[in-house]
Amino acid sequence: MDDHSVPTLYEWAGGSDAIRRLIDAFYNRVEVDELLSPFFPGGVSEEHRANVAAWWDEVFGGPDTYTREHGGYQRMLAHHRDLGITVEQRHRFASTMSLAADDAALPDDPEFRAALVGYLEWGTRLALQNSQPGAPVVEQAPVPRWGWGVAPPYQP
């Protein structure tokens, strides 16, 4: 398979609708989770869900709406600074998102799920570090564009 025939993670997942299903399934779980719900008193707003879906669309190779309309990396960083995320909350976030991928019926092939979990581990560990009060952070960076890593999409 040549590089031009390799779909983005966004395309493989099913595009914007699939990513939005993932984000809604995730936040539906977050709202009833004792470790994560305190970050969202009163529940997770529609605006927050839409913005996070736009972030994931972009990270997974879809449209760059988050960068163009929502402030890109700097805005995401600002949302996480000084939250004081704990190791337990980071782990719960990552594992809950993995469960939400099942809830949302995202592709369950090992290659896609490895890429998804790879991004979750990378992103949540950065968020954990950046959320600590007084943490030194990288102030400017592009929104990451996540790829398949070592396991490209399976082709029979």
XYZ file of N, CA and C in Angstrom:
468
model
N 0.857 -1.173 0.000
C 0.000 0.000 0.000
C 0.899 1.231 0.000
N 0.632 2.178 -0.911
C 1.439 3.394 -0.917
C 0.834 4.418 0.037
N 1.614 5.446 0.349
C 1.194 6.436 1.346
C -0.096 7.154 0.969
N -0.384 7.259 -0.337
C -1.573 7.986 -0.758
C -2.853 7.203 -0.509
N -2.748 5.891 -0.340
C -3.945 5.084 -0.121
C -4.198 4.827 1.367
N -3.343 5.336 2.236
C -3.525 5.125 3.672
C -4.501 6.171 4.204
N -5.631 5.734 4.718
C -6.583 6.707 5.268
C -6.049 7.323 6.560
N -6.516 8.512 6.860
C -6.200 9.104 8.160
C -6.977 8.348 9.232
N -6.579 8.513 10.470
C -7.338 7.934 11.580
C -8.759 8.490 11.591
N -8.903 9.765 11.253
C -10.206 10.422 11.158
C -11.100 9.697 10.144
N -10.549 9.431 8.955
C -11.313 8.736 7.926
C -11.641 7.308 8.357
N -10.650 6.618 8.919
C -10.839 5.224 9.342
C -11.903 5.124 10.442
N -11.920 6.107 11.334
C -12.894 6.103 12.438
C -14.320 6.298 11.936
N -14.462 7.002 10.798
C -15.796 7.285 10.278
C -16.102 8.764 10.202
N -15.073 9.600 10.330
C -15.256 11.040 10.171
C -15.841 11.725 11.389
N -16.337 12.919 11.149
C -16.804 13.807 12.212
C -17.925 13.188 13.054
N -18.864 12.505 12.410
C -19.976 11.903 13.162
C -19.476 10.855 14.147
N -18.516 10.038 13.712
C -17.972 9.001 14.581
C -17.191 9.610 15.744
N -16.401 10.649 15.457
C -15.648 11.306 16.528
C -16.612 11.933 17.530
N -17.675 12.543 17.052
C -18.651 13.142 17.965
C -19.328 12.070 18.821
N -19.628 10.903 18.234
C -20.188 9.797 19.037
C -19.222 9.406 20.152
N -17.931 9.351 19.812
C -16.901 9.024 20.801
C -16.906 10.044 21.936
N -16.891 11.311 21.585
C -16.824 12.364 22.601
C -18.083 12.359 23.469
N -19.242 12.192 22.859
C -20.481 12.137 23.654
C -20.492 10.912 24.565
N -20.079 9.768 24.057
C -20.038 8.558 24.886
C -19.069 8.754 26.050
N -17.934 9.386 25.774
C -16.954 9.649 26.826
C -17.540 10.561 27.903
N -18.078 11.709 27.504
C -18.579 12.644 28.503
C -19.831 12.131 29.204
N -20.608 11.277 28.562
C -21.720 10.642 29.264
C -21.194 9.800 30.422
N -20.082 9.127 30.211
C -19.446 8.349 31.287
C -18.816 9.278 32.330
N -18.165 10.339 31.879
C -17.500 11.279 32.792
C -18.502 11.886 33.773
N -19.666 12.229 33.275
C -20.659 12.906 34.120
C -21.095 12.073 35.322
N -20.913 10.760 35.261
C -21.302 9.898 36.389
C -20.095 9.255 37.066
N -18.910 9.732 36.745
C -17.686 9.161 37.303
C -17.214 9.988 38.490
N -16.981 9.327 39.617
C -16.625 10.053 40.842
C -15.268 10.751 40.767
N -14.348 10.256 39.962
C -13.032 10.896 39.838
C -13.011 12.022 38.816
N -13.813 11.906 37.759
C -13.747 12.865 36.660
C -14.849 13.918 36.670
N -16.011 13.579 37.205
C -17.125 14.536 37.162
C -16.839 15.842 37.907
N -15.981 15.862 38.942
C -15.712 17.154 39.595
C -15.088 18.209 38.669
N -14.482 17.796 37.558
C -13.962 18.767 36.599
C -15.083 19.503 35.862
N -16.310 18.956 35.922
C -17.442 19.512 35.182
C -18.663 19.654 36.075
N -18.586 20.536 37.059
C -19.761 20.709 37.921
C -20.970 21.124 37.082
N -22.068 20.440 37.279
C -23.259 20.742 36.502
C -23.319 20.032 35.172
N -22.316 19.230 34.863
C -22.323 18.468 33.621
C -21.444 19.083 32.548
N -21.311 18.369 31.455
C -20.459 18.784 30.342
C -21.329 19.480 29.302
N -21.026 20.729 29.028
C -21.854 21.529 28.119
C -21.731 21.057 26.675
N -22.735 21.407 25.888
C -22.711 21.129 24.449
C -21.516 21.829 23.799
N -21.231 23.050 24.215
C -20.093 23.781 23.647
C -18.782 23.037 23.899
N -18.603 22.536 25.128
C -17.375 21.805 25.446
C -17.276 20.538 24.606
N -18.371 19.800 24.510
C -18.372 18.571 23.719
C -18.005 18.872 22.257
N -18.598 19.906 21.690
C -18.327 20.266 20.287
C -16.869 20.682 20.107
N -16.335 21.451 21.041
C -14.946 21.902 20.935
C -13.974 20.723 21.039
N -14.227 19.813 21.960
C -13.348 18.655 22.114
C -13.455 17.756 20.882
N -14.652 17.614 20.328
C -14.800 16.835 19.095
C -13.993 17.476 17.965
N -13.998 18.802 17.886
C -13.209 19.497 16.856
C -11.719 19.244 17.069
N -11.265 19.226 18.328
C -9.863 18.906 18.634
C -9.509 17.512 18.128
N -10.331 16.526 18.489
C -10.071 15.138 18.082
C -10.150 14.990 16.569
N -11.088 15.668 15.912
C -11.140 15.640 14.448
C -9.784 16.044 13.883
N -9.260 17.152 14.376
C -7.997 17.679 13.857
C -6.822 16.767 14.189
N -6.750 16.307 15.414
C -5.654 15.432 15.832
C -5.635 14.163 14.979
N -6.796 13.647 14.648
C -6.871 12.400 13.900
C -6.804 12.601 12.382
N -6.503 13.817 11.942
C -6.264 14.058 10.523
C -7.423 14.665 9.766
N -8.448 15.117 10.495
C -9.594 15.759 9.860
C -9.380 17.256 9.716
N -10.457 18.005 9.560
C -10.352 19.444 9.342
C -9.675 20.162 10.517
N -9.009 21.268 10.212
C -8.268 22.026 11.232
C -9.137 23.086 11.912
N -10.386 22.754 12.149
C -11.341 23.683 12.761
C -10.891 24.155 14.137
N -10.333 23.267 14.932
C -9.922 23.679 16.282
C -8.855 24.761 16.213
N -7.901 24.606 15.329
C -6.861 25.621 15.181
C -7.446 26.920 14.637
N -8.263 26.830 13.599
C -8.791 28.031 12.947
C -9.810 28.777 13.803
N -10.666 28.049 14.532
C -11.799 28.696 15.202
C -11.717 28.714 16.721
N -10.863 27.883 17.307
C -10.880 27.755 18.761
C -9.555 28.059 19.447
N -8.541 28.455 18.698
C -7.293 28.876 19.335
C -6.178 27.860 19.353
N -6.391 26.673 18.781
C -5.322 25.698 18.650
C -4.744 25.217 19.968
N -3.488 24.809 19.884
C -2.791 24.229 21.033
C -2.817 25.139 22.254
N -2.586 26.431 22.043
C -2.514 27.358 23.181
C -3.824 27.357 23.976
N -4.953 27.259 23.270
C -6.248 27.239 23.941
C -6.427 25.937 24.728
N -6.016 24.824 24.125
C -6.125 23.544 24.830
C -5.248 23.557 26.074
N -4.048 24.065 25.938
C -3.141 24.173 27.083
C -3.779 25.008 28.191
N -4.363 26.139 27.828
C -4.977 27.025 28.816
C -6.083 26.311 29.595
N -6.808 25.426 28.947
C -7.891 24.696 29.620
C -7.379 23.705 30.654
N -6.125 23.291 30.538
C -5.593 22.271 31.444
C -4.649 22.817 32.501
N -4.154 24.030 32.329
C -3.195 24.588 33.287
C -3.835 24.727 34.663
N -3.058 24.359 35.666
C -3.437 24.503 37.079
C -4.653 23.669 37.497
N -5.041 22.673 36.710
C -6.139 21.796 37.136
C -5.702 20.830 38.224
N -4.402 20.541 38.293
C -3.923 19.598 39.301
C -4.442 18.189 39.080
N -4.444 17.730 37.850
C -4.895 16.374 37.530
C -4.020 15.377 38.294
N -4.659 14.364 38.861
C -3.915 13.330 39.588
C -3.576 12.173 38.651
N -2.644 11.335 39.084
C -2.282 10.135 38.322
C -3.513 9.253 38.131
N -4.331 9.128 39.179
C -5.534 8.298 39.101
C -6.537 8.880 38.105
N -6.698 10.201 38.088
C -7.612 10.832 37.138
C -7.116 10.664 35.699
N -5.825 10.775 35.492
C -5.266 10.578 34.157
C -5.581 9.172 33.650
N -5.328 8.196 34.510
C -5.588 6.814 34.119
C -7.073 6.600 33.855
N -7.932 7.134 34.692
C -9.378 6.966 34.512
C -9.825 7.620 33.205
N -9.274 8.799 32.898
C -9.602 9.479 31.648
C -9.279 8.566 30.457
N -8.050 8.044 30.436
C -7.616 7.212 29.312
C -8.452 5.941 29.204
N -8.696 5.275 30.319
C -9.452 4.026 30.262
C -10.920 4.293 29.916
N -11.472 5.405 30.381
C -12.855 5.750 30.068
C -13.004 6.076 28.587
N -12.028 6.765 28.011
C -12.092 7.062 26.576
C -12.011 5.765 25.762
N -11.209 4.823 26.208
C -11.129 3.538 25.514
C -12.481 2.820 25.559
N -13.145 2.833 26.702
C -14.477 2.241 26.814
C -15.482 2.993 25.939
N -15.345 4.320 25.878
C -16.245 5.129 25.064
C -16.098 4.796 23.580
N -14.908 4.405 23.156
C -14.715 3.998 21.767
C -15.560 2.761 21.460
N -15.690 1.867 22.438
C -16.587 0.721 22.278
C -18.034 1.187 22.239
N -18.415 2.052 23.189
C -19.788 2.574 23.240
C -20.181 3.207 21.903
N -19.237 3.928 21.299
C -19.498 4.664 20.062
C -19.349 3.810 18.810
N -19.037 2.535 18.993
C -18.867 1.598 17.882
C -17.809 2.067 16.886
N -16.703 2.616 17.409
C -15.577 2.941 16.543
C -14.926 1.642 16.082
N -14.152 1.698 15.005
C -13.501 0.466 14.545
C -12.730 -0.191 15.687
N -12.823 -1.520 15.753
C -12.176 -2.217 16.868
C -10.978 -3.045 16.424
N -10.488 -2.777 15.197
C -9.302 -3.494 14.757
C -8.113 -3.084 15.625
N -7.184 -4.002 15.866
C -6.054 -3.713 16.754
C -5.210 -2.527 16.306
N -5.092 -2.327 15.013
C -4.252 -1.240 14.520
C -4.841 0.120 14.876
N -6.149 0.294 14.646
C -6.792 1.566 14.988
C -6.782 1.783 16.499
N -7.127 0.745 17.247
C -7.184 0.907 18.694
C -5.797 1.171 19.281
N -4.747 0.608 18.689
C -3.391 0.901 19.159
C -3.062 2.374 18.943
N -3.471 2.921 17.802
C -3.229 4.342 17.534
C -4.035 5.210 18.506
N -5.288 4.845 18.742
C -6.144 5.590 19.668
C -5.540 5.596 21.077
N -5.181 4.427 21.563
C -4.624 4.328 22.917
C -3.252 5.001 22.983
N -2.484 4.927 21.909
C -1.210 5.634 21.871
C -1.406 7.132 22.062
N -2.386 7.704 21.366
C -2.665 9.127 21.534
C -3.170 9.417 22.950
N -4.037 8.564 23.467
C -4.550 8.768 24.826
C -3.423 8.786 25.854
N -2.512 7.851 25.742
C -1.392 7.804 26.693
C -0.523 9.049 26.563
N -0.173 9.417 25.351
C 0.665 10.588 25.113
C -0.026 11.861 25.602
N -1.269 12.056 25.158
C -1.991 13.282 25.484
C -2.323 13.424 26.958
N -2.748 12.324 27.592
C -3.116 12.436 29.003
C -1.889 12.617 29.889
N -0.771 12.061 29.485
C 0.453 12.259 30.273
C 0.951 13.697 30.148
N 0.820 14.293 28.959
C 1.150 15.718 28.815
C 0.197 16.579 29.632
N -1.100 16.264 29.561
C -2.089 17.033 30.323
C -1.810 16.941 31.823
N -1.455 15.753 32.291
C -1.107 15.572 33.707
C 0.047 16.491 34.086
N 1.109 16.471 33.296
C 2.275 17.312 33.587
C 1.911 18.795 33.523
N 1.217 19.190 32.457
C 0.903 20.605 32.244
C -0.108 21.147 33.247
N -0.854 20.263 33.903
C -1.902 20.706 34.826
C -1.393 20.987 36.232
N -0.154 20.642 36.505
C 0.365 20.832 37.864
C 0.671 22.310 38.093
N 0.270 22.836 39.234
C 0.539 24.248 39.514
C 2.027 24.572 39.384
N 2.314 25.609 38.618
C 3.685 26.048 38.429
C 4.495 25.208 37.466
N 3.862 24.256 36.775
C 4.588 23.364 35.861
C 5.183 24.160 34.703
N 6.421 23.849 34.339
C 6.971 24.453 33.121
C 6.286 23.802 31.911
N 5.751 24.600 31.021
C 5.019 24.058 29.869
C 5.587 24.614 28.567
N 5.370 23.877 27.498
C 5.651 24.380 26.165
C 4.484 25.285 25.809
N 4.749 26.573 25.651
C 3.678 27.552 25.459
C 3.094 27.537 24.045
N 3.914 27.243 23.045
C 3.479 27.306 21.654
C 3.819 25.993 20.970
N 2.837 25.396 20.336
C 3.051 24.177 19.564
C 1.864 24.012 18.626
N 2.035 23.273 17.551
C 0.878 22.990 16.696
C 0.004 21.928 17.344
N -1.246 21.872 16.913
C -2.096 20.754 17.304
C -1.442 19.502 16.720
N -1.258 18.448 17.521
C -0.619 17.250 16.968
C -1.480 16.616 15.888
N -0.833 16.002 14.932
C -1.532 15.218 13.910
C -1.099 13.776 14.120
N -1.974 12.996 14.733
C -1.647 11.624 15.114
C -1.788 10.709 13.917
N -0.931 9.700 13.854
C -0.977 8.750 12.747
C -1.052 7.321 13.243
N -0.797 6.408 12.337
C -0.940 4.988 12.619
C 0.191 4.433 13.460
N 1.324 5.102 13.524
C 2.430 4.560 14.297
C 3.030 3.357 13.603
N 3.333 2.319 14.359
C 4.024 1.157 13.799
C 3.071 0.165 13.142
N 1.777 0.295 13.372
C 0.816 -0.656 12.813
C -0.134 0.072 11.863
N 0.186 0.102 10.563
C -0.714 0.768 9.620
C -2.038 0.024 9.550
N -3.050 0.629 8.914
C -4.357 -0.061 8.864
C -4.214 -1.433 8.221
N -4.883 -2.378 8.773
C -4.825 -3.752 8.281
C -5.413 -3.820 6.867
N -4.707 -4.477 5.989
C -5.176 -4.723 4.618
C -5.074 -6.210 4.352
N -6.189 -6.896 4.115
C -6.138 -8.338 3.861
C -5.375 -8.657 2.579
